GROMACS .gro file of C-alpha atoms in nm:
model
  460
    1UNK     CA    1  -2.691  -1.241   2.082
    2UNK     CA    2  -2.713  -1.464   1.775
    3UNK     CA    3  -3.091  -1.452   1.754
    4UNK     CA    4  -3.252  -1.182   1.545
    5UNK     CA    5  -3.231  -0.872   1.761
    6UNK     CA    6  -3.508  -0.611   1.716
    7UNK     CA    7  -3.281  -0.338   1.854
    8UNK     CA    8  -3.013  -0.414   1.594
    9UNK     CA    9  -3.274  -0.424   1.319
   10UNK     CA   10  -3.389  -0.078   1.424
   11UNK     CA   11  -3.029   0.039   1.445
   12UNK     CA   12  -2.950  -0.075   1.091
   13UNK     CA   13  -3.105   0.234   0.934
   14UNK     CA   14  -2.903   0.460   1.165
   15UNK     CA   15  -2.578   0.282   1.083
   16UNK     CA   16  -2.641   0.298   0.709
   17UNK     CA   17  -2.747   0.663   0.735
   18UNK     CA   18  -2.425   0.752   0.919
   19UNK     CA   19  -2.214   0.568   0.662
   20UNK     CA   20  -2.388   0.737   0.369
   21UNK     CA   21  -2.361   1.079   0.530
   22UNK     CA   22  -1.990   1.025   0.589
   23UNK     CA   23  -1.934   0.918   0.230
   24UNK     CA   24  -2.119   1.218   0.089
   25UNK     CA   25  -1.943   1.485   0.295
   26UNK     CA   26  -1.731   1.702   0.068
   27UNK     CA   27  -1.486   1.754   0.214
   28UNK     CA   28  -1.504   1.505   0.500
   29UNK     CA   29  -1.404   1.629   0.845
   30UNK     CA   30  -1.030   1.639   0.901
   31UNK     CA   31  -1.065   1.582   1.278
   32UNK     CA   32  -0.774   1.517   1.516
   33UNK     CA   33  -0.654   1.271   1.777
   34UNK     CA   34  -0.718   1.315   2.150
   35UNK     CA   35  -0.508   1.212   2.447
   36UNK     CA   36  -0.563   0.867   2.600
   37UNK     CA   37  -0.700   1.024   2.918
   38UNK     CA   38  -0.938   1.250   2.728
   39UNK     CA   39  -1.076   0.960   2.525
   40UNK     CA   40  -1.108   0.741   2.832
   41UNK     CA   41  -1.316   1.005   3.004
   42UNK     CA   42  -1.524   1.102   2.700
   43UNK     CA   43  -1.603   0.747   2.585
   44UNK     CA   44  -1.654   0.595   2.925
   45UNK     CA   45  -1.670   0.220   2.968
   46UNK     CA   46  -1.840   0.059   2.669
   47UNK     CA   47  -1.761  -0.310   2.719
   48UNK     CA   48  -1.976  -0.411   3.014
   49UNK     CA   49  -2.139  -0.733   3.136
   50UNK     CA   50  -2.484  -0.631   3.013
   51UNK     CA   51  -2.384  -0.409   2.720
   52UNK     CA   52  -2.470  -0.043   2.667
   53UNK     CA   53  -2.710  -0.096   2.377
   54UNK     CA   54  -2.689  -0.018   2.010
   55UNK     CA   55  -2.789   0.348   2.021
   56UNK     CA   56  -2.539   0.431   2.295
   57UNK     CA   57  -2.258   0.238   2.122
   58UNK     CA   58  -2.323   0.408   1.789
   59UNK     CA   59  -2.346   0.747   1.956
   60UNK     CA   60  -2.013   0.690   2.133
   61UNK     CA   61  -1.851   0.604   1.803
   62UNK     CA   62  -1.996   0.889   1.599
   63UNK     CA   63  -1.962   1.161   1.863
   64UNK     CA   64  -1.642   1.060   2.046
   65UNK     CA   65  -1.434   0.795   1.872
   66UNK     CA   66  -1.466   0.881   1.502
   67UNK     CA   67  -1.379   1.251   1.553
   68UNK     CA   68  -1.060   1.135   1.726
   69UNK     CA   69  -0.943   0.974   1.401
   70UNK     CA   70  -0.785   1.185   1.127
   71UNK     CA   71  -0.965   1.137   0.794
   72UNK     CA   72  -0.719   1.002   0.538
   73UNK     CA   73  -0.949   1.103   0.253
   74UNK     CA   74  -0.954   1.473   0.342
   75UNK     CA   75  -0.814   1.673   0.044
   76UNK     CA   76  -0.560   1.840   0.273
   77UNK     CA   77  -0.439   1.520   0.434
   78UNK     CA   78  -0.102   1.514   0.257
   79UNK     CA   79   0.108   1.333   0.519
   80UNK     CA   80   0.252   0.983   0.497
   81UNK     CA   81   0.065   0.817   0.207
   82UNK     CA   82  -0.305   0.902   0.245
   83UNK     CA   83  -0.595   0.745   0.059
   84UNK     CA   84  -0.901   0.848  -0.136
   85UNK     CA   85  -1.140   0.553  -0.176
   86UNK     CA   86  -1.421   0.601  -0.424
   87UNK     CA   87  -1.779   0.601  -0.303
   88UNK     CA   88  -1.830   0.278  -0.494
   89UNK     CA   89  -1.537   0.112  -0.317
   90UNK     CA   90  -1.652   0.227   0.027
   91UNK     CA   91  -2.008   0.112  -0.030
   92UNK     CA   92  -1.893  -0.225  -0.152
   93UNK     CA   93  -1.671  -0.264   0.153
   94UNK     CA   94  -1.997  -0.255   0.350
   95UNK     CA   95  -2.132  -0.528   0.121
   96UNK     CA   96  -1.823  -0.742   0.175
   97UNK     CA   97  -1.860  -0.719   0.550
   98UNK     CA   98  -2.231  -0.794   0.535
   99UNK     CA   99  -2.188  -1.093   0.303
  100UNK     CA  100  -1.990  -1.309   0.547
  101UNK     CA  101  -1.755  -1.428   0.275
  102UNK     CA  102  -1.456  -1.641   0.363
  103UNK     CA  103  -1.213  -1.575   0.080
  104UNK     CA  104  -0.927  -1.807   0.163
  105UNK     CA  105  -1.042  -2.086  -0.066
  106UNK     CA  106  -1.222  -2.134  -0.395
  107UNK     CA  107  -1.454  -2.389  -0.236
  108UNK     CA  108  -1.600  -2.131   0.003
  109UNK     CA  109  -1.555  -1.806  -0.186
  110UNK     CA  110  -1.538  -1.887  -0.558
  111UNK     CA  111  -1.736  -1.584  -0.675
  112UNK     CA  112  -1.536  -1.340  -0.465
  113UNK     CA  113  -1.205  -1.497  -0.566
  114UNK     CA  114  -1.301  -1.481  -0.934
  115UNK     CA  115  -1.370  -1.109  -0.901
  116UNK     CA  116  -1.048  -1.044  -0.709
  117UNK     CA  117  -0.854  -1.228  -0.977
  118UNK     CA  118  -1.004  -1.005  -1.244
  119UNK     CA  119  -0.868  -0.700  -1.060
  120UNK     CA  120  -0.529  -0.870  -1.018
  121UNK     CA  121  -0.523  -0.950  -1.390
  122UNK     CA  122  -0.568  -0.579  -1.471
  123UNK     CA  123  -0.270  -0.492  -1.252
  124UNK     CA  124  -0.063  -0.773  -1.403
  125UNK     CA  125  -0.146  -0.648  -1.752
  126UNK     CA  126  -0.039  -0.293  -1.659
  127UNK     CA  127   0.295  -0.435  -1.547
  128UNK     CA  128   0.343  -0.637  -1.867
  129UNK     CA  129   0.321  -0.973  -1.690
  130UNK     CA  130   0.213  -1.288  -1.878
  131UNK     CA  131  -0.153  -1.380  -1.885
  132UNK     CA  132  -0.098  -1.675  -1.649
  133UNK     CA  133   0.042  -1.449  -1.377
  134UNK     CA  134  -0.158  -1.421  -1.059
  135UNK     CA  135  -0.154  -1.364  -0.690
  136UNK     CA  136  -0.361  -1.246  -0.399
  137UNK     CA  137  -0.473  -0.943  -0.201
  138UNK     CA  138  -0.311  -0.921   0.142
  139UNK     CA  139  -0.341  -0.664   0.418
  140UNK     CA  140  -0.064  -0.423   0.321
  141UNK     CA  141   0.279  -0.373   0.172
  142UNK     CA  142   0.460  -0.529   0.466
  143UNK     CA  143   0.260  -0.851   0.430
  144UNK     CA  144   0.303  -0.844   0.051
  145UNK     CA  145   0.679  -0.796   0.060
  146UNK     CA  146   0.722  -1.064   0.326
  147UNK     CA  147   0.512  -1.316   0.133
  148UNK     CA  148   0.703  -1.254  -0.191
  149UNK     CA  149   1.040  -1.287  -0.018
  150UNK     CA  150   0.932  -1.611   0.148
  151UNK     CA  151   0.878  -1.749  -0.203
  152UNK     CA  152   1.221  -1.620  -0.306
  153UNK     CA  153   1.380  -1.804  -0.013
  154UNK     CA  154   1.180  -2.118  -0.092
  155UNK     CA  155   1.300  -2.124  -0.453
  156UNK     CA  156   1.659  -2.059  -0.344
  157UNK     CA  157   1.656  -2.346  -0.097
  158UNK     CA  158   1.468  -2.582  -0.328
  159UNK     CA  159   1.744  -2.538  -0.585
  160UNK     CA  160   2.000  -2.683  -0.340
  161UNK     CA  161   1.891  -2.887  -0.036
  162UNK     CA  162   2.222  -2.809   0.140
  163UNK     CA  163   2.096  -2.452   0.184
  164UNK     CA  164   1.832  -2.563   0.434
  165UNK     CA  165   2.044  -2.451   0.732
  166UNK     CA  166   2.209  -2.151   0.564
  167UNK     CA  167   2.089  -1.796   0.634
  168UNK     CA  168   1.966  -1.636   0.312
  169UNK     CA  169   2.075  -1.290   0.197
  170UNK     CA  170   1.847  -1.020   0.055
  171UNK     CA  171   1.984  -0.722  -0.139
  172UNK     CA  172   1.798  -0.393  -0.166
  173UNK     CA  173   1.857  -0.023  -0.211
  174UNK     CA  174   1.946   0.200   0.081
  175UNK     CA  175   1.617   0.377   0.002
  176UNK     CA  176   1.406   0.061   0.032
  177UNK     CA  177   1.097   0.068   0.252
  178UNK     CA  178   1.140  -0.033   0.615
  179UNK     CA  179   0.922  -0.339   0.554
  180UNK     CA  180   1.208  -0.505   0.364
  181UNK     CA  181   1.425  -0.494   0.676
  182UNK     CA  182   1.126  -0.615   0.879
  183UNK     CA  183   1.078  -0.909   0.640
  184UNK     CA  184   1.446  -1.000   0.669
  185UNK     CA  185   1.417  -1.009   1.048
  186UNK     CA  186   1.107  -1.228   1.035
  187UNK     CA  187   1.276  -1.464   0.788
  188UNK     CA  188   1.603  -1.470   0.986
  189UNK     CA  189   1.777  -1.344   0.673
  190UNK     CA  190   2.063  -1.100   0.633
  191UNK     CA  191   2.017  -0.774   0.445
  192UNK     CA  192   2.273  -0.596   0.230
  193UNK     CA  193   2.210  -0.241   0.110
  194UNK     CA  194   2.313  -0.143  -0.241
  195UNK     CA  195   2.430   0.215  -0.293
  196UNK     CA  196   2.171   0.466  -0.412
  197UNK     CA  197   2.238   0.797  -0.583
  198UNK     CA  198   2.180   1.140  -0.432
  199UNK     CA  199   1.803   1.109  -0.498
  200UNK     CA  200   1.786   0.768  -0.330
  201UNK     CA  201   1.759   0.587  -0.664
  202UNK     CA  202   1.919   0.249  -0.723
  203UNK     CA  203   2.074   0.223  -1.069
  204UNK     CA  204   2.143  -0.096  -1.259
  205UNK     CA  205   2.516  -0.024  -1.251
  206UNK     CA  206   2.514   0.024  -0.874
  207UNK     CA  207   2.314  -0.295  -0.829
  208UNK     CA  208   2.553  -0.495  -1.044
  209UNK     CA  209   2.859  -0.347  -0.875
  210UNK     CA  210   2.719  -0.414  -0.529
  211UNK     CA  211   2.632  -0.774  -0.611
  212UNK     CA  212   2.969  -0.834  -0.778
  213UNK     CA  213   3.147  -0.709  -0.467
  214UNK     CA  214   2.985  -0.972  -0.249
  215UNK     CA  215   3.228  -1.243  -0.147
  216UNK     CA  216   3.175  -1.595  -0.272
  217UNK     CA  217   2.996  -1.711   0.041
  218UNK     CA  218   2.751  -1.421   0.042
  219UNK     CA  219   2.689  -1.448  -0.329
  220UNK     CA  220   2.585  -1.809  -0.273
  221UNK     CA  221   2.344  -1.693   0.000
  222UNK     CA  222   2.174  -1.434  -0.221
  223UNK     CA  223   1.807  -1.529  -0.261
  224UNK     CA  224   1.643  -1.199  -0.364
  225UNK     CA  225   1.706  -0.852  -0.501
  226UNK     CA  226   1.444  -0.590  -0.422
  227UNK     CA  227   1.389  -0.271  -0.621
  228UNK     CA  228   1.147   0.007  -0.537
  229UNK     CA  229   0.881   0.137  -0.774
  230UNK     CA  230   0.838   0.472  -0.602
  231UNK     CA  231   1.005   0.535  -0.267
  232UNK     CA  232   0.763   0.634   0.006
  233UNK     CA  233   0.954   0.936   0.132
  234UNK     CA  234   1.033   1.113  -0.196
  235UNK     CA  235   0.863   0.912  -0.473
  236UNK     CA  236   1.172   0.805  -0.668
  237UNK     CA  237   1.162   0.500  -0.898
  238UNK     CA  238   1.465   0.272  -0.911
  239UNK     CA  239   1.619   0.177  -1.245
  240UNK     CA  240   1.400  -0.132  -1.270
  241UNK     CA  241   1.537  -0.247  -1.605
  242UNK     CA  242   1.895  -0.215  -1.487
  243UNK     CA  243   1.830  -0.387  -1.155
  244UNK     CA  244   1.641  -0.663  -1.337
  245UNK     CA  245   1.944  -0.721  -1.558
  246UNK     CA  246   2.173  -0.738  -1.255
  247UNK     CA  247   1.940  -0.984  -1.081
  248UNK     CA  248   1.927  -1.200  -1.393
  249UNK     CA  249   2.307  -1.207  -1.410
  250UNK     CA  250   2.346  -1.327  -1.052
  251UNK     CA  251   2.035  -1.545  -1.040
  252UNK     CA  252   1.820  -1.441  -0.740
  253UNK     CA  253   1.452  -1.363  -0.731
  254UNK     CA  254   1.370  -1.010  -0.848
  255UNK     CA  255   1.095  -0.836  -0.651
  256UNK     CA  256   0.957  -0.485  -0.703
  257UNK     CA  257   0.807  -0.305  -0.405
  258UNK     CA  258   0.561  -0.067  -0.567
  259UNK     CA  259   0.324  -0.033  -0.271
  260UNK     CA  260   0.287   0.340  -0.330
  261UNK     CA  261   0.427   0.418  -0.672
  262UNK     CA  262   0.330   0.136  -0.906
  263UNK     CA  263  -0.022   0.276  -0.920
  264UNK     CA  264   0.128   0.528  -1.164
  265UNK     CA  265   0.143   0.247  -1.420
  266UNK     CA  266  -0.217   0.351  -1.483
  267UNK     CA  267  -0.094   0.693  -1.601
  268UNK     CA  268   0.044   0.705  -1.957
  269UNK     CA  269   0.253   1.008  -1.861
  270UNK     CA  270   0.459   0.803  -1.611
  271UNK     CA  271   0.442   0.447  -1.740
  272UNK     CA  272   0.784   0.460  -1.907
  273UNK     CA  273   0.949   0.524  -1.569
  274UNK     CA  274   0.865   0.168  -1.472
  275UNK     CA  275   1.036  -0.001  -1.767
  276UNK     CA  276   1.174  -0.330  -1.638
  277UNK     CA  277   0.893  -0.414  -1.398
  278UNK     CA  278   0.776  -0.668  -1.654
  279UNK     CA  279   1.093  -0.868  -1.577
  280UNK     CA  280   1.016  -0.903  -1.207
  281UNK     CA  281   0.932  -1.234  -1.044
  282UNK     CA  282   0.683  -1.054  -0.822
  283UNK     CA  283   0.556  -0.708  -0.738
  284UNK     CA  284   0.319  -0.540  -0.496
  285UNK     CA  285   0.097  -0.232  -0.518
  286UNK     CA  286  -0.144  -0.109  -0.250
  287UNK     CA  287  -0.489  -0.012  -0.384
  288UNK     CA  288  -0.562   0.162  -0.053
  289UNK     CA  289  -0.288   0.412  -0.135
  290UNK     CA  290  -0.329   0.545  -0.490
  291UNK     CA  291  -0.589   0.319  -0.649
  292UNK     CA  292  -0.884   0.456  -0.456
  293UNK     CA  293  -0.975   0.154  -0.243
  294UNK     CA  294  -1.038   0.148   0.134
  295UNK     CA  295  -0.803  -0.003   0.389
  296UNK     CA  296  -0.666  -0.263   0.392
  297UNK     CA  297  -0.555  -0.391   0.055
  298UNK     CA  298  -0.225  -0.484  -0.108
  299UNK     CA  299  -0.210  -0.663  -0.443
  300UNK     CA  300   0.070  -0.920  -0.458
  301UNK     CA  301   0.131  -1.054  -0.809
  302UNK     CA  302   0.365  -1.337  -0.913
  303UNK     CA  303   0.499  -1.405  -1.260
  304UNK     CA  304   0.473  -1.778  -1.182
  305UNK     CA  305   0.204  -1.840  -0.920
  306UNK     CA  306   0.300  -2.210  -0.905
  307UNK     CA  307   0.623  -2.118  -0.725
  308UNK     CA  308   0.425  -1.919  -0.471
  309UNK     CA  309   0.180  -2.201  -0.417
  310UNK     CA  310   0.459  -2.448  -0.346
  311UNK     CA  311   0.603  -2.211  -0.087
  312UNK     CA  312   0.283  -2.108   0.090
  313UNK     CA  313   0.026  -2.389   0.072
  314UNK     CA  314  -0.064  -2.515   0.418
  315UNK     CA  315  -0.130  -2.887   0.459
  316UNK     CA  316  -0.353  -3.047   0.720
  317UNK     CA  317  -0.609  -3.325   0.722
  318UNK     CA  318  -0.899  -3.084   0.730
  319UNK     CA  319  -0.751  -2.880   0.442
  320UNK     CA  320  -0.696  -3.172   0.203
  321UNK     CA  321  -1.043  -3.120   0.053
  322UNK     CA  322  -0.923  -2.784  -0.083
  323UNK     CA  323  -0.632  -2.926  -0.280
  324UNK     CA  324  -0.663  -3.142  -0.590
  325UNK     CA  325  -0.410  -3.395  -0.712
  326UNK     CA  326  -0.291  -3.170  -0.995
  327UNK     CA  327   0.015  -2.974  -0.883
  328UNK     CA  328  -0.019  -2.694  -1.138
  329UNK     CA  329  -0.179  -2.354  -1.141
  330UNK     CA  330  -0.404  -2.267  -1.432
  331UNK     CA  331  -0.744  -2.124  -1.508
  332UNK     CA  332  -0.907  -2.467  -1.495
  333UNK     CA  333  -0.798  -2.530  -1.135
  334UNK     CA  334  -0.962  -2.389  -0.821
  335UNK     CA  335  -0.766  -2.084  -0.703
  336UNK     CA  336  -0.715  -2.077  -0.328
  337UNK     CA  337  -0.588  -1.734  -0.220
  338UNK     CA  338  -0.451  -1.887   0.099
  339UNK     CA  339  -0.192  -2.066  -0.118
  340UNK     CA  340  -0.021  -1.745  -0.230
  341UNK     CA  341   0.080  -1.565   0.090
  342UNK     CA  342   0.159  -1.631   0.455
  343UNK     CA  343  -0.202  -1.654   0.565
  344UNK     CA  344  -0.497  -1.889   0.572
  345UNK     CA  345  -0.805  -1.698   0.686
  346UNK     CA  346  -0.875  -1.383   0.490
  347UNK     CA  347  -1.154  -1.146   0.397
  348UNK     CA  348  -1.223  -1.064   0.031
  349UNK     CA  349  -1.024  -0.742   0.057
  350UNK     CA  350  -0.984  -0.708  -0.320
  351UNK     CA  351  -1.358  -0.681  -0.386
  352UNK     CA  352  -1.394  -0.306  -0.320
  353UNK     CA  353  -1.128  -0.237  -0.586
  354UNK     CA  354  -1.295  -0.478  -0.826
  355UNK     CA  355  -1.636  -0.316  -0.776
  356UNK     CA  356  -1.499   0.036  -0.821
  357UNK     CA  357  -1.314  -0.066  -1.138
  358UNK     CA  358  -1.628  -0.235  -1.268
  359UNK     CA  359  -1.840   0.072  -1.192
  360UNK     CA  360  -1.607   0.343  -1.321
  361UNK     CA  361  -1.387   0.167  -1.578
  362UNK     CA  362  -1.011   0.175  -1.611
  363UNK     CA  363  -1.015   0.499  -1.814
  364UNK     CA  364  -1.151   0.680  -1.508
  365UNK     CA  365  -0.865   0.538  -1.301
  366UNK     CA  366  -0.616   0.660  -1.559
  367UNK     CA  367  -0.770   1.006  -1.544
  368UNK     CA  368  -0.772   1.016  -1.161
  369UNK     CA  369  -0.405   0.923  -1.133
  370UNK     CA  370  -0.313   1.183  -1.395
  371UNK     CA  371  -0.509   1.448  -1.200
  372UNK     CA  372  -0.295   1.376  -0.893
  373UNK     CA  373   0.019   1.408  -1.103
  374UNK     CA  374  -0.092   1.743  -1.243
  375UNK     CA  375  -0.164   1.869  -0.892
  376UNK     CA  376   0.187   1.759  -0.796
  377UNK     CA  377   0.336   1.959  -1.081
  378UNK     CA  378   0.129   2.263  -0.986
  379UNK     CA  379   0.240   2.237  -0.622
  380UNK     CA  380   0.605   2.225  -0.727
  381UNK     CA  381   0.550   2.534  -0.943
  382UNK     CA  382   0.390   2.721  -0.654
  383UNK     CA  383   0.687   2.635  -0.432
  384UNK     CA  384   0.933   2.755  -0.697
  385UNK     CA  385   0.769   3.096  -0.696
  386UNK     CA  386   0.710   3.136  -0.321
  387UNK     CA  387   0.980   3.329  -0.130
  388UNK     CA  388   0.945   3.138   0.199
  389UNK     CA  389   0.976   2.778   0.071
  390UNK     CA  390   1.215   2.591  -0.156
  391UNK     CA  391   1.203   2.264  -0.346
  392UNK     CA  392   1.443   2.000  -0.219
  393UNK     CA  393   1.391   1.759  -0.510
  394UNK     CA  394   1.210   1.783  -0.840
  395UNK     CA  395   0.907   1.551  -0.811
  396UNK     CA  396   0.910   1.227  -1.007
  397UNK     CA  397   0.572   1.083  -0.910
  398UNK     CA  398   0.326   1.250  -0.672
  399UNK     CA  399   0.549   1.343  -0.377
  400UNK     CA  400   0.680   1.698  -0.335
  401UNK     CA  401   0.963   1.752  -0.085
  402UNK     CA  402   1.043   2.106   0.021
  403UNK     CA  403   1.193   2.312   0.300
  404UNK     CA  404   1.052   2.610   0.487
  405UNK     CA  405   1.338   2.857   0.481
  406UNK     CA  406   1.458   2.969   0.822
  407UNK     CA  407   1.273   2.706   1.026
  408UNK     CA  408   1.428   2.451   1.260
  409UNK     CA  409   1.275   2.115   1.356
  410UNK     CA  410   1.076   2.270   1.640
  411UNK     CA  411   0.920   2.527   1.407
  412UNK     CA  412   0.815   2.252   1.163
  413UNK     CA  413   0.651   2.056   1.446
  414UNK     CA  414   0.480   2.365   1.584
  415UNK     CA  415   0.326   2.450   1.248
  416UNK     CA  416   0.203   2.090   1.206
  417UNK     CA  417   0.028   2.100   1.543
  418UNK     CA  418  -0.125   2.440   1.471
  419UNK     CA  419  -0.245   2.347   1.123
  420UNK     CA  420  -0.418   2.036   1.254
  421UNK     CA  421  -0.570   2.220   1.549
  422UNK     CA  422  -0.703   2.486   1.310
  423UNK     CA  423  -0.829   2.211   1.074
  424UNK     CA  424  -0.626   2.368   0.794
  425UNK     CA  425  -0.434   2.056   0.690
  426UNK     CA  426  -0.250   1.749   0.807
  427UNK     CA  427   0.110   1.766   0.690
  428UNK     CA  428   0.392   1.629   0.905
  429UNK     CA  429   0.767   1.685   0.889
  430UNK     CA  430   0.994   1.428   0.731
  431UNK     CA  431   1.371   1.425   0.678
  432UNK     CA  432   1.604   1.424   0.382
  433UNK     CA  433   1.980   1.378   0.423
  434UNK     CA  434   1.945   1.465   0.789
  435UNK     CA  435   1.750   1.787   0.727
  436UNK     CA  436   1.395   1.841   0.852
  437UNK     CA  437   1.166   1.899   0.554
  438UNK     CA  438   0.802   1.891   0.458
  439UNK     CA  439   0.653   1.655   0.202
  440UNK     CA  440   0.319   1.658   0.024
  441UNK     CA  441   0.188   1.326  -0.105
  442UNK     CA  442  -0.088   1.366  -0.362
  443UNK     CA  443  -0.308   1.060  -0.411
  444UNK     CA  444  -0.646   1.229  -0.380
  445UNK     CA  445  -0.796   1.367  -0.703
  446UNK     CA  446  -1.006   1.607  -0.493
  447UNK     CA  447  -0.695   1.790  -0.373
  448UNK     CA  448  -0.665   2.112  -0.574
  449UNK     CA  449  -0.406   2.377  -0.646
  450UNK     CA  450  -0.608   2.608  -0.420
  451UNK     CA  451  -0.567   2.361  -0.131
  452UNK     CA  452  -0.192   2.376  -0.186
  453UNK     CA  453  -0.197   2.757  -0.192
  454UNK     CA  454  -0.385   2.772   0.138
  455UNK     CA  455  -0.136   2.538   0.305
  456UNK     CA  456   0.171   2.721   0.172
  457UNK     CA  457   0.028   3.060   0.272
  458UNK     CA  458  -0.025   2.932   0.626
  459UNK     CA  459   0.351   2.868   0.646
  460UNK     CA  460   0.444   3.232   0.590
   0.00000   0.00000   0.00000
């Protein structure tokens, strides 16, 4: 298996040809899932004692398995938070896989880590962070939020050794992403929700009031306050400056979860909405969402990477060679990405973003994000003028939430199934204040106003 295999060499051209064809399709196939039984029958048994061979395995993937996966980069995939990786990013993801790079340490992956850090520096600059800020690319927003909050807990406990056996407390908005609650469970921490307004937005006043109302014991347990830079469901940005001020008053770590929305820092038309992010101790943003990178990639950036390194560095005899005697973080020291999150082994998942940025330039990224925002505004305008649908909220970023008048939950679900079966679009119901609604999430510059019109017309 590990010797040079003539069959695999011959198959290489077919694999590359399939990848290139898939990249160049405009639009790509939307496709649809199949039932477990249907896939089991269609695919057959592929993992066998003697193997089925390269051609058969590739054919099973291209003809059976891939069409059973919905394409997130289709212009009418508007559910959840889709993605739209650039051709450059996709191609370089192939290069990353083919290069066998271990990117957990500088010793083994210095070139890759240097490039990833250049991409992280661009994000840090957009957020107004100091030049010595830094971080790491992790798998997704859940991993990024967890890693940042682990550092928050570490700093809180390091400030007072008597806290070692005390459960920490994390404060966040009622509209915070579910990964914050997941992180609290993993960390064995308690979670307190601060009141949000009728749009799900956490204001500075509400944050301060909620923190002030904590009793003395809970206030002493407070290790982190989390604000959201663009809620996933409706795209609302918390009052980051106000929440930052409240966090500074009470002393905990201030983290901004911008997995979806902080990409809009690249758009001059929305940058002011994120005033206050520069005061955060850490933030995350997922390039695989709205910065045109492939899965899986979350940028986690710390104001002071030294605090993160103290919290996350793993120590073992065989790892000592990676760590110098100097206990600081600066440009002259080797940068080990494994020191900045709850991981050790990692692929160089930031390289596709770096390559795409290097190829296209940051002005192109600014333009692409603004295109998505203009499509959002156009979609909202179409909904305002259509008799059968109605806006639920005025869009703030690139999410449009609306209701189909006269439909119940079953009608929403029926339309979703029909639209996917017809290959018209992939849009799923969500909920707002207990009401079933639809939401469009625009992160693909190839999605047009005409795509929106087709989808809305199909709801008549």
